[in-house]
XYZ file of C-alpha atoms in Angstrom:
594
model
C 0.000 0.000 0.000
C 1.053 3.633 -0.371
C 3.075 4.903 2.573
C 1.261 7.411 4.808
C 3.644 10.191 3.827
C 3.151 9.530 0.138
C -0.612 9.481 0.546
C -0.512 12.776 2.397
C 1.693 14.321 -0.289
C -0.634 13.151 -3.046
C -3.673 14.422 -1.155
C -1.986 17.743 -0.576
C -1.037 18.023 -4.232
C -4.704 17.597 -5.168
C -6.205 19.535 -2.279
C -8.198 22.525 -3.376
C -10.913 24.708 -1.991
C -14.463 23.510 -2.494
C -15.022 23.582 -6.251
C -16.760 26.615 -7.637
C -17.729 27.868 -11.077
C -16.573 25.678 -13.937
C -15.065 23.104 -11.605
C -18.339 22.679 -9.731
C -20.181 22.385 -13.054
C -17.768 19.705 -14.191
C -18.065 17.775 -10.938
C -21.856 17.717 -11.227
C -21.651 16.763 -14.894
C -19.328 13.826 -14.163
C -21.715 12.520 -11.530
C -24.617 12.800 -13.984
C -22.712 10.927 -16.699
C -21.915 8.112 -14.284
C -25.576 7.672 -13.372
C -26.618 7.847 -17.037
C -23.999 5.239 -17.904
C -25.421 2.911 -15.263
C -28.929 3.554 -16.619
C -27.775 2.355 -20.051
C -25.786 -0.680 -18.892
C -27.238 -3.148 -16.376
C -24.148 -5.273 -17.062
C -21.898 -2.514 -15.724
C -24.143 -2.171 -12.668
C -23.613 -5.872 -11.945
C -19.911 -5.782 -12.773
C -19.387 -3.026 -10.213
C -21.487 -4.830 -7.596
C -24.091 -2.050 -7.554
C -27.116 -4.184 -8.505
C -28.811 -3.773 -5.139
C -30.886 -1.179 -3.341
C -32.141 1.429 -5.779
C -30.545 -0.426 -8.694
C -31.634 -3.940 -7.745
C -33.868 -4.138 -10.823
C -30.788 -3.983 -13.074
C -29.834 -7.488 -11.965
C -32.671 -8.939 -14.065
C -31.802 -6.913 -17.167
C -29.310 -6.623 -20.021
C -28.700 -3.498 -22.083
C -31.128 -2.649 -24.877
C -29.466 -4.058 -28.018
C -32.218 -2.953 -30.416
C -31.903 -0.321 -33.113
C -34.044 1.945 -30.941
C -31.710 1.382 -28.015
C -28.724 2.303 -30.142
C -30.393 5.505 -31.322
C -31.203 6.379 -27.726
C -27.538 5.997 -26.732
C -26.439 8.096 -29.696
C -28.806 10.874 -28.619
C -27.518 10.578 -25.061
C -23.935 10.958 -26.285
C -24.844 14.091 -28.273
C -26.543 15.611 -25.266
C -23.631 14.825 -22.958
C -21.208 16.397 -25.416
C -23.355 19.531 -25.577
C -23.484 19.769 -21.781
C -19.728 19.264 -21.442
C -18.913 21.955 -24.004
C -21.090 24.380 -22.055
C -18.457 24.239 -19.287
C -15.585 26.705 -19.744
C -12.427 24.580 -20.213
C -10.239 27.675 -19.780
C -11.366 27.938 -16.155
C -10.088 24.437 -15.305
C -6.645 23.302 -14.226
C -4.905 20.286 -12.731
C -6.906 17.058 -12.550
C -10.139 18.903 -13.325
C -8.692 19.757 -16.734
C -7.586 16.136 -17.186
C -11.101 14.931 -16.334
C -12.612 17.358 -18.834
C -10.203 16.375 -21.604
C -10.823 12.682 -20.954
C -14.594 13.006 -21.295
C -14.249 15.352 -24.271
C -12.124 12.873 -26.202
C -14.533 10.013 -25.521
C -17.705 11.916 -26.316
C -16.345 13.782 -29.352
C -14.765 10.697 -30.921
C -17.975 8.747 -30.438
C -19.991 11.617 -31.880
C -17.745 11.871 -34.928
C -18.172 8.159 -35.620
C -21.925 8.246 -35.067
C -22.371 11.131 -37.494
C -20.121 9.852 -40.281
C -20.851 6.117 -40.343
C -24.275 4.481 -40.490
C -22.853 1.167 -39.278
C -21.162 0.510 -35.877
C -18.092 2.664 -35.219
C -17.373 2.024 -31.556
C -15.475 -1.267 -31.822
C -16.222 -3.754 -34.566
C -18.127 -2.761 -37.709
C -19.834 -6.147 -37.479
C -22.646 -6.922 -35.049
C -21.941 -10.658 -35.316
C -18.584 -12.288 -35.968
C -16.354 -14.880 -34.332
C -15.605 -12.525 -31.413
C -18.669 -10.272 -31.632
C -22.192 -10.527 -30.345
C -24.229 -11.419 -27.293
C -23.570 -15.125 -27.933
C -19.897 -14.462 -27.166
C -20.397 -12.065 -24.244
C -23.439 -13.066 -22.195
C -22.609 -16.678 -21.187
C -19.295 -15.695 -19.574
C -20.894 -12.626 -18.002
C -23.658 -14.665 -16.359
C -21.265 -17.348 -15.194
C -18.549 -15.109 -13.776
C -20.350 -11.936 -12.682
C -23.994 -12.650 -11.883
C -23.957 -13.541 -8.182
C -26.676 -15.658 -6.603
C -27.328 -15.202 -2.909
C -31.122 -15.143 -2.764
C -34.200 -16.481 -4.531
C -34.568 -13.060 -6.192
C -31.022 -13.332 -7.576
C -31.854 -16.729 -9.105
C -35.044 -15.346 -10.626
C -33.033 -12.433 -12.011
C -30.644 -14.917 -13.659
C -33.584 -16.594 -15.450
C -34.878 -13.179 -16.509
C -31.479 -12.406 -17.985
C -31.601 -15.622 -20.010
C -34.827 -14.323 -21.574
C -33.208 -10.911 -22.135
C -30.280 -12.714 -23.787
C -32.692 -14.215 -26.308
C -34.303 -10.831 -26.976
C -30.905 -9.255 -27.576
C -29.932 -11.974 -30.044
C -33.091 -11.269 -32.025
C -32.332 -7.544 -31.883
C -28.903 -8.306 -33.301
C -30.505 -10.147 -36.206
C -32.479 -6.997 -37.010
C -29.306 -4.883 -36.842
C -27.328 -7.273 -39.045
C -30.027 -7.161 -41.716
C -29.976 -3.352 -41.586
C -26.171 -3.290 -41.944
C -26.167 -5.817 -44.796
C -28.418 -3.400 -46.642
C -25.663 -0.799 -46.223
C -23.065 -3.152 -47.696
C -21.551 -4.303 -44.393
C -21.003 -8.063 -44.468
C -18.343 -9.845 -42.372
C -15.637 -11.765 -44.242
C -16.315 -15.442 -44.870
C -13.888 -16.661 -42.195
C -15.579 -14.456 -39.570
C -18.956 -15.958 -40.424
C -17.529 -19.481 -40.267
C -15.918 -18.759 -36.886
C -19.144 -17.351 -35.466
C -21.199 -20.317 -36.657
C -18.674 -22.765 -35.203
C -18.705 -20.932 -31.878
C -22.488 -20.824 -31.766
C -22.663 -24.573 -32.387
C -20.371 -25.146 -29.398
C -22.568 -22.875 -27.271
C -25.718 -24.753 -28.350
C -25.337 -27.641 -25.917
C -28.104 -29.785 -24.416
C -29.531 -27.971 -21.393
C -27.866 -30.251 -18.854
C -24.477 -29.556 -20.468
C -24.906 -25.811 -21.021
C -23.131 -23.469 -18.625
C -26.106 -21.138 -19.065
C -28.122 -23.701 -17.089
C -25.522 -25.425 -14.927
C -24.072 -22.133 -13.664
C -27.379 -21.220 -12.013
C -27.876 -24.738 -10.673
C -24.430 -24.749 -9.057
C -24.775 -21.250 -7.602
C -28.223 -21.964 -6.149
C -27.060 -25.261 -4.692
C -24.033 -23.609 -3.077
C -26.365 -21.212 -1.261
C -28.935 -23.861 -0.369
C -31.743 -22.125 -2.253
C -35.008 -24.044 -2.398
C -36.606 -24.615 -5.775
C -35.917 -26.428 -9.036
C -33.659 -23.823 -10.640
C -32.430 -26.309 -13.210
C -35.971 -26.620 -14.546
C -36.471 -22.840 -14.549
C -33.216 -22.215 -16.395
C -33.870 -25.086 -18.809
C -37.290 -23.678 -19.710
C -35.795 -20.287 -20.563
C -32.804 -21.849 -22.320
C -34.754 -24.313 -24.486
C -37.762 -22.082 -25.016
C -36.052 -18.745 -25.644
C -32.258 -18.908 -25.951
C -31.858 -21.886 -28.277
C -34.482 -20.693 -30.814
C -32.879 -17.230 -30.875
C -29.443 -18.786 -31.320
C -30.813 -20.923 -34.154
C -32.171 -17.792 -35.827
C -28.734 -16.167 -35.641
C -27.040 -19.245 -37.119
C -29.612 -19.381 -39.920
C -28.933 -15.722 -40.711
C -25.164 -16.252 -40.826
C -25.597 -19.303 -43.056
C -27.707 -17.118 -45.333
C -24.981 -14.446 -45.408
C -22.336 -16.872 -46.652
C -23.577 -16.320 -50.204
C -22.933 -12.566 -49.887
C -19.611 -12.724 -48.041
C -16.169 -12.554 -49.616
C -12.665 -13.250 -48.335
C -11.488 -9.625 -48.177
C -10.278 -9.088 -44.613
C -9.844 -5.312 -44.372
C -12.419 -2.623 -43.631
C -11.284 -0.753 -46.745
C -14.021 -2.748 -48.509
C -16.785 -1.165 -46.404
C -18.596 2.090 -47.234
C -16.141 4.968 -46.651
C -13.736 2.272 -45.487
C -10.470 4.245 -45.559
C -11.981 6.985 -43.407
C -13.431 4.305 -41.138
C -9.981 2.844 -40.457
C -8.504 6.280 -39.759
C -11.354 6.926 -37.321
C -10.843 3.588 -35.590
C -7.102 4.201 -35.257
C -7.832 7.493 -33.517
C -10.458 5.917 -31.265
C -8.303 2.927 -30.349
C -4.882 4.577 -29.977
C -6.264 7.922 -28.654
C -3.656 9.683 -30.781
C -3.431 11.206 -34.246
C -1.154 8.467 -35.595
C -1.726 7.671 -39.284
C -1.905 4.218 -40.890
C 1.490 4.750 -42.565
C 3.040 5.821 -39.260
C 1.569 2.748 -37.562
C 3.134 0.472 -40.165
C 6.552 2.136 -39.902
C 6.513 2.014 -36.095
C 5.747 -1.690 -36.272
C 8.662 -2.355 -38.619
C 11.075 -0.254 -36.530
C 10.161 -1.848 -33.192
C 10.283 -5.311 -34.759
C 13.872 -4.726 -35.908
C 14.940 -3.576 -32.432
C 13.305 -6.508 -30.634
C 14.556 -9.044 -33.171
C 18.151 -7.984 -32.522
C 17.805 -8.884 -28.826
C 15.996 -12.141 -29.661
C 18.888 -13.119 -31.943
C 21.335 -12.815 -29.026
C 19.153 -14.959 -26.765
C 18.534 -17.601 -29.418
C 22.262 -17.962 -29.974
C 22.729 -18.558 -26.245
C 20.337 -21.489 -26.575
C 22.002 -22.870 -29.696
C 19.420 -21.651 -32.232
C 21.608 -20.044 -34.899
C 19.912 -20.773 -38.220
C 17.127 -18.843 -39.924
C 15.313 -15.628 -39.180
C 14.090 -14.810 -35.698
C 10.574 -15.794 -36.752
C 11.840 -19.124 -38.090
C 13.711 -19.762 -34.867
C 10.560 -19.080 -32.840
C 8.767 -21.605 -35.060
C 11.547 -24.105 -34.323
C 11.238 -23.347 -30.599
C 7.503 -24.060 -30.733
C 8.143 -27.269 -32.659
C 10.717 -28.394 -30.062
C 7.832 -28.667 -27.559
C 9.955 -27.079 -24.837
C 7.751 -25.962 -21.969
C 4.631 -27.737 -23.264
C 2.611 -29.275 -20.438
C 0.384 -32.342 -20.966
C -2.829 -31.371 -22.773
C -4.964 -32.771 -19.957
C -6.959 -31.262 -17.129
C -4.134 -32.219 -14.782
C -1.529 -30.568 -16.996
C -3.613 -27.416 -17.291
C -4.121 -27.298 -13.516
C -0.337 -27.530 -13.092
C 0.143 -24.554 -15.412
C -2.168 -22.449 -13.270
C -0.436 -23.611 -10.074
C 2.959 -22.662 -11.494
C 1.695 -19.268 -12.627
C 0.365 -18.610 -9.142
C 3.976 -19.031 -7.968
C 4.977 -16.376 -10.517
C 2.357 -14.036 -9.047
C 3.680 -14.666 -5.529
C 7.236 -13.850 -6.601
C 6.417 -10.610 -8.412
C 4.082 -9.500 -5.610
C 6.979 -9.584 -3.137
C 9.081 -7.372 -5.398
C 6.497 -4.798 -6.497
C 7.471 -2.206 -3.838
C 10.792 -1.751 -5.636
C 8.997 0.029 -8.495
C 5.486 0.847 -7.303
C 4.462 3.102 -4.432
C 0.804 2.036 -4.328
C -0.418 -1.548 -4.636
C -3.954 -2.768 -5.346
C -6.149 -4.041 -2.533
C -8.224 -6.408 -4.678
C -7.014 -10.020 -4.854
C -6.109 -11.710 -8.151
C -7.231 -15.162 -9.291
C -6.108 -17.173 -12.332
C -8.828 -19.273 -13.978
C -9.223 -21.333 -17.142
C -11.587 -20.034 -19.807
C -14.482 -22.547 -19.888
C -14.300 -25.192 -22.601
C -17.657 -24.030 -24.002
C -16.226 -20.656 -25.064
C -12.463 -21.187 -25.289
C -12.611 -21.817 -29.043
C -13.244 -18.157 -29.837
C -12.022 -16.496 -26.648
C -8.615 -15.001 -25.945
C -6.738 -14.858 -22.670
C -7.979 -11.728 -20.894
C -8.451 -9.935 -17.584
C -11.747 -9.165 -15.827
C -11.722 -6.466 -13.154
C -12.986 -6.793 -9.568
C -16.207 -5.352 -8.195
C -16.193 -2.000 -6.428
C -17.207 -3.527 -3.099
C -14.456 -6.145 -3.140
C -16.897 -9.065 -3.229
C -15.473 -10.327 -6.532
C -11.703 -10.529 -7.214
C -9.889 -9.556 -10.344
C -9.668 -12.586 -12.643
C -6.984 -13.433 -15.187
C -8.745 -15.784 -17.624
C -6.275 -18.071 -19.376
C -7.081 -19.879 -22.625
C -5.721 -23.413 -22.302
C -7.665 -25.130 -25.079
C -4.403 -26.660 -26.323
C -1.249 -26.518 -24.198
C 0.875 -26.817 -27.358
C -0.274 -23.273 -28.175
C 0.816 -22.067 -24.719
C 4.324 -23.332 -23.922
C 5.390 -22.193 -20.490
C 8.260 -20.009 -21.713
C 5.933 -17.125 -22.565
C 3.323 -17.626 -19.838
C 5.194 -15.711 -17.091
C 5.144 -12.625 -19.330
C 1.444 -13.160 -20.076
C 0.894 -13.303 -16.313
C 2.745 -10.021 -15.754
C 0.619 -8.474 -18.526
C -2.782 -9.726 -17.378
C -2.046 -9.763 -13.662
C 0.716 -7.925 -11.808
C 1.986 -5.336 -12.536
C -0.250 -5.170 -15.616
C -4.037 -5.108 -15.956
C -4.863 -6.203 -12.415
C -2.740 -3.467 -10.885
C -3.964 -0.748 -13.255
C -7.678 -1.583 -13.246
C -7.913 -2.370 -9.526
C -6.063 0.795 -8.565
C -8.270 2.854 -10.848
C -11.373 1.473 -9.132
C -9.791 2.199 -5.742
C -8.455 5.668 -6.631
C -9.731 9.054 -5.468
C -11.428 9.880 -8.761
C -14.948 10.798 -9.889
C -16.948 7.592 -10.306
C -17.209 7.885 -14.090
C -13.429 8.145 -14.298
C -13.046 5.096 -12.087
C -15.024 2.947 -14.529
C -13.948 4.413 -17.893
C -11.439 2.514 -19.967
C -9.203 3.483 -22.885
C -7.484 0.606 -24.642
C -4.293 2.473 -25.528
C -3.777 3.438 -21.888
C -4.755 0.052 -20.423
C -2.994 -2.147 -22.975
C -0.092 0.285 -23.209
C 0.349 0.061 -19.444
C 0.204 -3.747 -19.443
C 2.791 -3.961 -22.225
C 4.965 -1.321 -20.530
C 4.754 -3.311 -17.283
C 6.257 -6.319 -19.072
C 9.327 -4.205 -19.799
C 9.480 -2.978 -16.192
C 9.629 -6.612 -15.054
C 12.464 -7.241 -17.500
C 14.290 -4.153 -16.186
C 13.850 -5.497 -12.635
C 15.937 -8.517 -13.654
C 13.308 -11.230 -13.305
C 14.513 -12.847 -16.539
C 18.194 -12.690 -15.626
C 19.838 -16.036 -16.313
C 16.675 -17.343 -17.995
C 17.148 -16.760 -21.748
C 14.197 -19.013 -22.633
C 11.746 -17.029 -20.508
C 13.250 -13.759 -21.749
C 12.600 -14.999 -25.279
C 8.996 -15.380 -24.137
C 9.015 -11.721 -23.099
C 10.540 -10.687 -26.448
C 8.030 -12.903 -28.250
C 5.087 -11.131 -26.659
C 6.585 -7.724 -27.464
C 7.128 -8.882 -31.060
C 3.494 -9.978 -31.135
C 2.524 -6.365 -30.409
C 4.893 -4.897 -33.004
C 3.558 -7.463 -35.498
C 0.075 -6.230 -34.693
C 1.024 -2.756 -35.887
C 2.373 -4.218 -39.112
C -0.504 -6.592 -39.834
C -3.416 -4.426 -38.679
C -2.299 -1.604 -40.958
C -1.504 -4.203 -43.614
C -5.044 -5.585 -43.557
C -6.976 -2.345 -43.357
C -4.709 0.172 -45.103
C -2.438 -1.761 -47.459
C -5.244 -4.189 -48.397
C -3.385 -7.366 -47.521
C -5.196 -10.679 -47.665
C -5.824 -12.705 -44.538
C -3.189 -15.179 -45.724
C -0.511 -12.546 -46.300
C -1.142 -11.095 -42.832
C -0.878 -14.557 -41.253
C 2.424 -15.146 -43.058
C 3.785 -11.747 -41.955
C 2.730 -12.429 -38.374
C 4.509 -15.783 -38.337
C 7.602 -14.297 -39.995
C 7.899 -11.779 -37.162
C 7.088 -13.841 -34.050
C 6.740 -17.441 -35.159
C 3.366 -18.439 -33.708
C 1.832 -21.735 -34.870
C -0.357 -21.174 -37.924
C -3.706 -21.722 -36.118
C -2.774 -19.212 -33.410
C -1.511 -16.636 -35.916
C -4.674 -17.091 -37.980
C -6.868 -16.541 -34.912
C -4.970 -13.317 -34.200
C -5.304 -12.006 -37.754
C -8.997 -12.881 -37.923
C -9.506 -10.904 -34.715
C -7.795 -7.826 -36.186
C -9.928 -8.146 -39.315
C -13.138 -7.626 -37.344
C -11.765 -5.236 -34.684
C -9.785 -2.648 -36.665
C -7.236 -0.520 -34.838
C -7.520 -2.278 -31.461
C -4.388 -4.338 -32.078
C -2.416 -1.111 -32.496
C -3.316 0.235 -29.057
C -0.782 -1.925 -27.182
C 2.489 -0.776 -28.679
C 1.377 2.809 -29.307
C 0.465 3.026 -25.615
C 3.722 1.472 -24.447
C 5.873 3.713 -26.626
C 3.999 6.755 -25.322
C 4.471 5.790 -21.648
C 8.174 5.112 -22.252
C 8.528 8.521 -23.901
C 6.820 10.227 -20.988
C 9.019 8.330 -18.524
C 12.129 9.591 -20.294
C 10.649 13.089 -20.241
C 10.200 12.841 -16.468
C 13.702 11.423 -15.933
C 15.274 14.213 -17.961
C 13.263 16.928 -16.219
C 13.784 15.638 -12.668
C 17.263 14.136 -12.781
C 18.199 12.782 -9.349
C 14.710 13.580 -8.017
C 13.101 11.049 -10.349
C 11.554 8.142 -8.419
C 9.883 5.353 -10.451
C 7.421 4.713 -7.613
C 6.151 8.302 -7.772
C 6.031 8.261 -11.573
C 3.991 5.060 -11.548
C 1.659 6.450 -8.878
C 1.090 9.561 -10.981
C 0.154 7.461 -14.004
C -1.961 4.832 -12.240
C -3.803 6.932 -9.662
C -4.959 9.324 -12.384
C -7.012 6.571 -14.040
C -7.413 5.436 -17.624
C -7.451 8.298 -20.132
C -6.542 9.208 -23.708
C -2.795 9.312 -24.286
C -3.119 12.991 -25.161
C -4.414 13.656 -21.631
C -1.688 11.485 -20.084
C 0.873 13.993 -21.319
C -0.785 16.619 -19.104
C -0.782 14.245 -16.111
C 2.955 13.671 -16.414
C 3.572 17.418 -16.761
C 1.618 17.981 -13.531
C 3.667 15.269 -11.800
C 6.940 16.838 -12.962
C 5.841 20.273 -11.721
C 4.895 18.846 -8.288
C 8.185 17.026 -7.910
C 10.209 20.096 -8.864
C 8.441 22.072 -6.150
C 8.839 19.414 -3.439
């Protein structure tokens, strides 16, 4: 935890008189936006542990996925932007200015996308694809975040199953609207979605949508046949809606082509430029993204070459040597439940080791605990390893979900780095500390991918600088591999969407850079194809944080303390990278005066 003196210094640095004028307006506006955000997202209410009291009804609901619901949220965004711009930015300073700039970027970027593009512009252009849609999101959400303590909680779970079916039908309506605009997912995205839906469509007694409620109710000793209640909703509502989605996607096969990039969509080049801005929170251009990827790849490959030679791998390119390392089966655990359990046990030892050393680099540590869990077999086919944040009240821990569908795809030599990225000092530290920070509530729950993924990738380098790979060239190659993955993302994402590469060329380029097995590289590329720009957020964020760290070191000299720098970045919450520059300038000014 932060030392008392450090906490006092931070509090003093932020202490101000009671807000007046523009600052008071902004404070009230931020509170309003938080409440409006909760109104629009029952899932967020549950995720934060707020689905009780005055918001208890949210526990039986999902967000409105209909076309009308989307139009309502667009109108809400426009109104929030209008209200924010009515506040005089010139009258704000310090963190108030950072808060304003953060909301302005989010609202203005969303508004720009809403006005220019008739199809979705806030993530994927496709409502349904192999990683898109309620079918991919709701089962995990209900299993991992919907708590069951009472009979009412169990009833709310069943109500959410019915809402799940309604949202799938609403998605069908949206897909048909978008197809009329010329927006059809590539053929491989349709095939991946259909395959994933078939896995989800299990008999009721095998479906996690049913068994999750049964197990939760049993654990709490709740009376009633909850298996029958969930089965009725699942078989009567969910399965027919899922069948309708699969029938639609089968129908779309005749209209789909193999082009992977969004350049093929209406106003596609402008769409990619917009998504790059939204995802990286910078003004970087597609050509600059591609060049950055090539430059960082060359730098990382030089270090990988040294490490490979230490291990006796001297022939071929770095990518070819990574392929050979994969094929050697070094670090591959048995592809059994026992082998997968051993991986998680060993990674928990990694967490214990890094936790003991965090105070060397970090002044404040998160209070929320971290758990490592396997992604369920029912959804692991289309899911990636990821992190899920804790609840506000501490009742649910942060969870690092690990995809272990095939241990050959996850040799141990890169799993420590994945654990630093998803856990400590990566996503778990950043997201937990943001939730625990002294920030307006809307800032505590907002997320910007370039900041969050940039931090997690930057934290991998901090671990390397701390010497945790010293004397372990194989594990350091795992660290370099994951960094190369992120530089390859810059190259291939811009290749797909700007240079009009085929899926196959992007897969080949990915493997040439970091040597992943073909199925894993293909899964990555197919993800970038339907989520343009997101893959670029990692390295752009990391490079920006490293630049700002060097700026602070140069400005402060001997007064630079990494623990204070990291506190300044983390305790200010997720934000656009443009706003982060201001945060670091404020930190430098405080330290110079201390």
